[in-house]
């Protein structure tokens, strides 16, 4: 039985993967099954380390004091510090001289600890590089280029970690600089596989679950749309007849979907709206995002208005909803394939922590790359809110007209108006608060793979519009008092949802905001705090609670004749319960004891006094 030697919150020395460097880190958790310690570096990087890569804080100092030699040089040598200057056996006298000079400079430094600070390591690494370059120059005269490349590459490989921390380049001989850059680039590529952190925790049932989801999700969309199109949606007629295969595919529908996607991409590229920074990534980088989704919506609305004014036949969308959904599926599958292939060319630190398991099916489903971009075009951020969410609004509107036509009314029903208005409010809210998506799990944590491409491009527009689709063929008379009660329910849900999301976003963007001074917080080892009063003191996920209340309000206008309009509430409850568990796991890993303290103070996850 493995024993756990370090406890949560303890400061220890953690090895940086792929190097011999040890840094001071804090233990934030321990996974018994994988026997890995979750640790947090001072720069905010979080990694899982093996027991052998974690040492007590005084480990190196102890080693040094017990050293048989008092020479710092030797002590460093055994500790395999990167500052140790190494020469190959073939090293020439000039190389040795340079080495001695570097060693002398090292020794002259007062009280150099066995394990150095990042800054010191950088300095020494720079010296080493100067040494390596001079060795390289001389060896080039004596040996063939191939061998030298191997020697230099080997040495740079050892320094790659400090290199990533940003070395000053002025010590590099100009002539060799280009070669160095080439070697580093090559080395980076070589290290992509080596340094990428393997996913330890599998979600969604692992590779078997992911495999089934690849089929289950498209099948569910086809089934739901087929059921909604049926006049008789009673349980007795379940399952509905599978549509004839040749009717599923329609190349015009694919063309329309692609045009819609490109139109949205064009709007995304418009240089209107401010540019904001996302949350800092684990690799220390921060990406910039243009906020113009709301403007894009206004332009879409204008285009749609112009189309209606010119009597463009929008009923094509209603008549070919299934074919459009299948086109979106094909598109999302192709996009996922592209994303998977390109993920093998990106540096390791740009991969999502959860999408690098090594299993093709699982990684394809979850998504390997965290923020895939073509130049400044962020594919995940773009898909998250635009083609799918705005597509949902367009489909709802088309269904509203379809209801009037099918039911022979001059006006849409009250139920249809409520469903359309509630969902329009939800979409407008998401677009207006576009920047808030930058702190969500989808953007911060999840890779971009089939799960999100399918979710954004197929699931949202074609299943979230199910209530409106249901009402086209299954009218439900609503009295005004009932309608008012449903409006009140949606308003309550919206207030909780918006209040909670805004409170957290404002706090994450500026914890010192005077408007938030009344909030009680718990500090965490990461420097971030957790809110324990206000909405986030009510339940652990008040935003999910508000979202679920709204989901119920969207279904109620359809009456109680069938479960189909309630599909969204049922599915969404499952999704958010599962999502809450995923988030809690990640937060426990991130915040350790502070998260446990938060959970003790805020007992319920989503539903007060229930769950
Ligand atoms: P959240 O916006 O709830 O973000 C969770 C993160 O918030 C945590 O990882 C943590 O991140 C931070 N956090 C948690 N507790 C606290 C606290 N007490 N104080 C401060 N920060 C805290 O997650 P989601 O991305 O899942 O949801 C965003 C919104 O999107 C929700 O309203 C949800 O309902 C909605 N949604 C809608 C879907 C749909 O299909 N309609 C699908 C999924 C979500 P950190 O500490 O790192 O900041």
GROMACS .gro file of C-alpha atoms and ligand atoms in nm, residues 279 384 389 392 426 436-437 439-444 455 459-460 464 497-498 500-501 503-505 507-508 521 524 526 528-533 536-537 539-548 550 554 568 571-572 575-576 579-580 582-584 586-587 590-591 595 598 602, ligand 1:
model
  114
  279UNK     CA    1  -0.765   3.478  -1.789
  384UNK     CA    2  -1.909   2.902  -2.828
  389UNK     CA    3  -2.665   3.062  -3.025
  392UNK     CA    4  -3.103   2.897  -3.223
  426UNK     CA    5  -3.114   3.417  -2.268
  436UNK     CA    6  -1.807   3.648  -1.918
  437UNK     CA    7  -1.758   3.339  -2.132
  439UNK     CA    8  -1.397   3.269  -1.731
  440UNK     CA    9  -1.616   2.964  -1.798
  441UNK     CA   10  -1.494   2.604  -1.785
  442UNK     CA   11  -1.538   2.567  -2.160
  443UNK     CA   12  -1.282   2.837  -2.232
  444UNK     CA   13  -1.050   2.803  -1.933
  455UNK     CA   14  -2.247   2.100  -2.851
  459UNK     CA   15  -2.689   2.043  -2.987
  460UNK     CA   16  -2.765   2.403  -2.889
  464UNK     CA   17  -3.273   2.389  -2.745
  497UNK     CA   18  -2.847   3.340  -1.294
  498UNK     CA   19  -2.736   3.690  -1.390
  500UNK     CA   20  -2.446   3.503  -0.960
  501UNK     CA   21  -2.254   3.516  -1.288
  503UNK     CA   22  -2.090   3.875  -0.906
  504UNK     CA   23  -1.829   3.610  -0.977
  505UNK     CA   24  -1.706   3.773  -1.296
  507UNK     CA   25  -1.486   3.952  -0.838
  508UNK     CA   26  -1.251   3.753  -1.061
  521UNK     CA   27  -1.415   3.552   0.115
  524UNK     CA   28  -0.657   3.024  -0.107
  526UNK     CA   29  -0.316   3.038  -0.521
  528UNK     CA   30  -0.727   3.394  -0.554
  529UNK     CA   31  -1.011   3.397  -0.299
  530UNK     CA   32  -1.344   3.218  -0.289
  531UNK     CA   33  -1.664   3.411  -0.224
  532UNK     CA   34  -1.859   3.267   0.071
  533UNK     CA   35  -2.141   3.517   0.100
  536UNK     CA   36  -2.197   3.215  -0.383
  537UNK     CA   37  -2.274   3.171  -0.015
  539UNK     CA   38  -2.532   2.747  -0.285
  540UNK     CA   39  -2.203   2.647  -0.452
  541UNK     CA   40  -2.342   2.699  -0.800
  542UNK     CA   41  -2.616   2.962  -0.783
  543UNK     CA   42  -2.573   3.030  -1.156
  544UNK     CA   43  -2.672   2.668  -1.230
  545UNK     CA   44  -2.975   2.702  -1.005
  546UNK     CA   45  -3.094   3.012  -1.191
  547UNK     CA   46  -3.030   2.845  -1.525
  548UNK     CA   47  -3.239   2.542  -1.426
  550UNK     CA   48  -3.530   2.929  -1.640
  554UNK     CA   49  -3.922   2.747  -2.099
  568UNK     CA   50  -3.429   2.025  -2.205
  571UNK     CA   51  -3.101   1.685  -1.987
  572UNK     CA   52  -2.986   2.018  -1.846
  575UNK     CA   53  -2.556   1.816  -1.747
  576UNK     CA   54  -2.525   2.070  -1.467
  579UNK     CA   55  -2.066   1.971  -1.457
  580UNK     CA   56  -2.082   2.072  -1.092
  582UNK     CA   57  -1.635   1.811  -1.259
  583UNK     CA   58  -1.587   2.168  -1.144
  584UNK     CA   59  -1.575   2.066  -0.778
  586UNK     CA   60  -1.098   2.074  -1.037
  587UNK     CA   61  -1.152   2.332  -0.763
  590UNK     CA   62  -0.673   2.390  -0.739
  591UNK     CA   63  -0.760   2.515  -0.394
  595UNK     CA   64  -1.207   2.448  -0.114
  598UNK     CA   65  -1.574   2.658   0.137
  602UNK     CA   66  -2.170   2.642   0.183
  612LIG     P1   67  -1.897   2.875  -1.358
  612LIG     O1   68  -1.916   3.006  -1.429
  612LIG     O2   69  -1.988   2.845  -1.246
  612LIG     O3   70  -1.748   2.872  -1.312
  612LIG     C1   71  -1.697   2.780  -1.219
  612LIG     C2   72  -1.572   2.843  -1.166
  612LIG     O4   73  -1.605   2.953  -1.083
  612LIG     C3   74  -1.487   2.755  -1.078
  612LIG     O5   75  -1.407   2.669  -1.154
  612LIG     C4   76  -1.406   2.857  -1.005
  612LIG     O6   77  -1.304   2.900  -1.097
  612LIG     C5   78  -1.504   2.971  -0.984
  612LIG     N1   79  -1.568   2.961  -0.855
  612LIG     C6   80  -1.638   2.857  -0.803
  612LIG     N2   81  -1.684   2.887  -0.681
  612LIG     C7   82  -1.642   3.012  -0.655
  612LIG     C8   83  -1.657   3.098  -0.544
  612LIG     N3   84  -1.722   3.061  -0.435
  612LIG     N4   85  -1.600   3.219  -0.549
  612LIG     C9   86  -1.533   3.259  -0.659
  612LIG     N5   87  -1.515   3.182  -0.766
  612LIG    C10   88  -1.570   3.060  -0.765
  612LIG     O7   89  -1.899   2.753  -1.454
  612LIG     P2   90  -1.954   2.718  -1.594
  612LIG     O8   91  -1.855   2.755  -1.696
  612LIG     O9   92  -1.991   2.575  -1.583
  612LIG    O10   93  -2.091   2.802  -1.614
  612LIG    C11   94  -2.102   2.934  -1.664
  612LIG    C12   95  -2.249   2.964  -1.694
  612LIG    O11   96  -2.286   2.898  -1.813
  612LIG    C13   97  -2.345   2.913  -1.586
  612LIG    O12   98  -2.443   3.010  -1.563
  612LIG    C14   99  -2.408   2.791  -1.646
  612LIG    O13  100  -2.538   2.773  -1.599
  612LIG    C15  101  -2.404   2.825  -1.793
  612LIG     N6  102  -2.399   2.707  -1.877
  612LIG    C16  103  -2.498   2.694  -1.971
  612LIG    C17  104  -2.500   2.586  -2.055
  612LIG    C18  105  -2.607   2.573  -2.154
  612LIG    O14  106  -2.600   2.483  -2.236
  612LIG     N7  107  -2.709   2.655  -2.153
  612LIG    C19  108  -2.396   2.482  -2.049
  612LIG    C20  109  -2.298   2.505  -1.946
  612LIG    C21  110  -2.300   2.614  -1.865
  612LIG     P3  111  -1.182   2.999  -1.057
  612LIG    O15  112  -1.171   2.995  -0.910
  612LIG    O16  113  -1.065   2.944  -1.128
  612LIG    O17  114  -1.223   3.134  -1.108
   0.00000   0.00000   0.00000
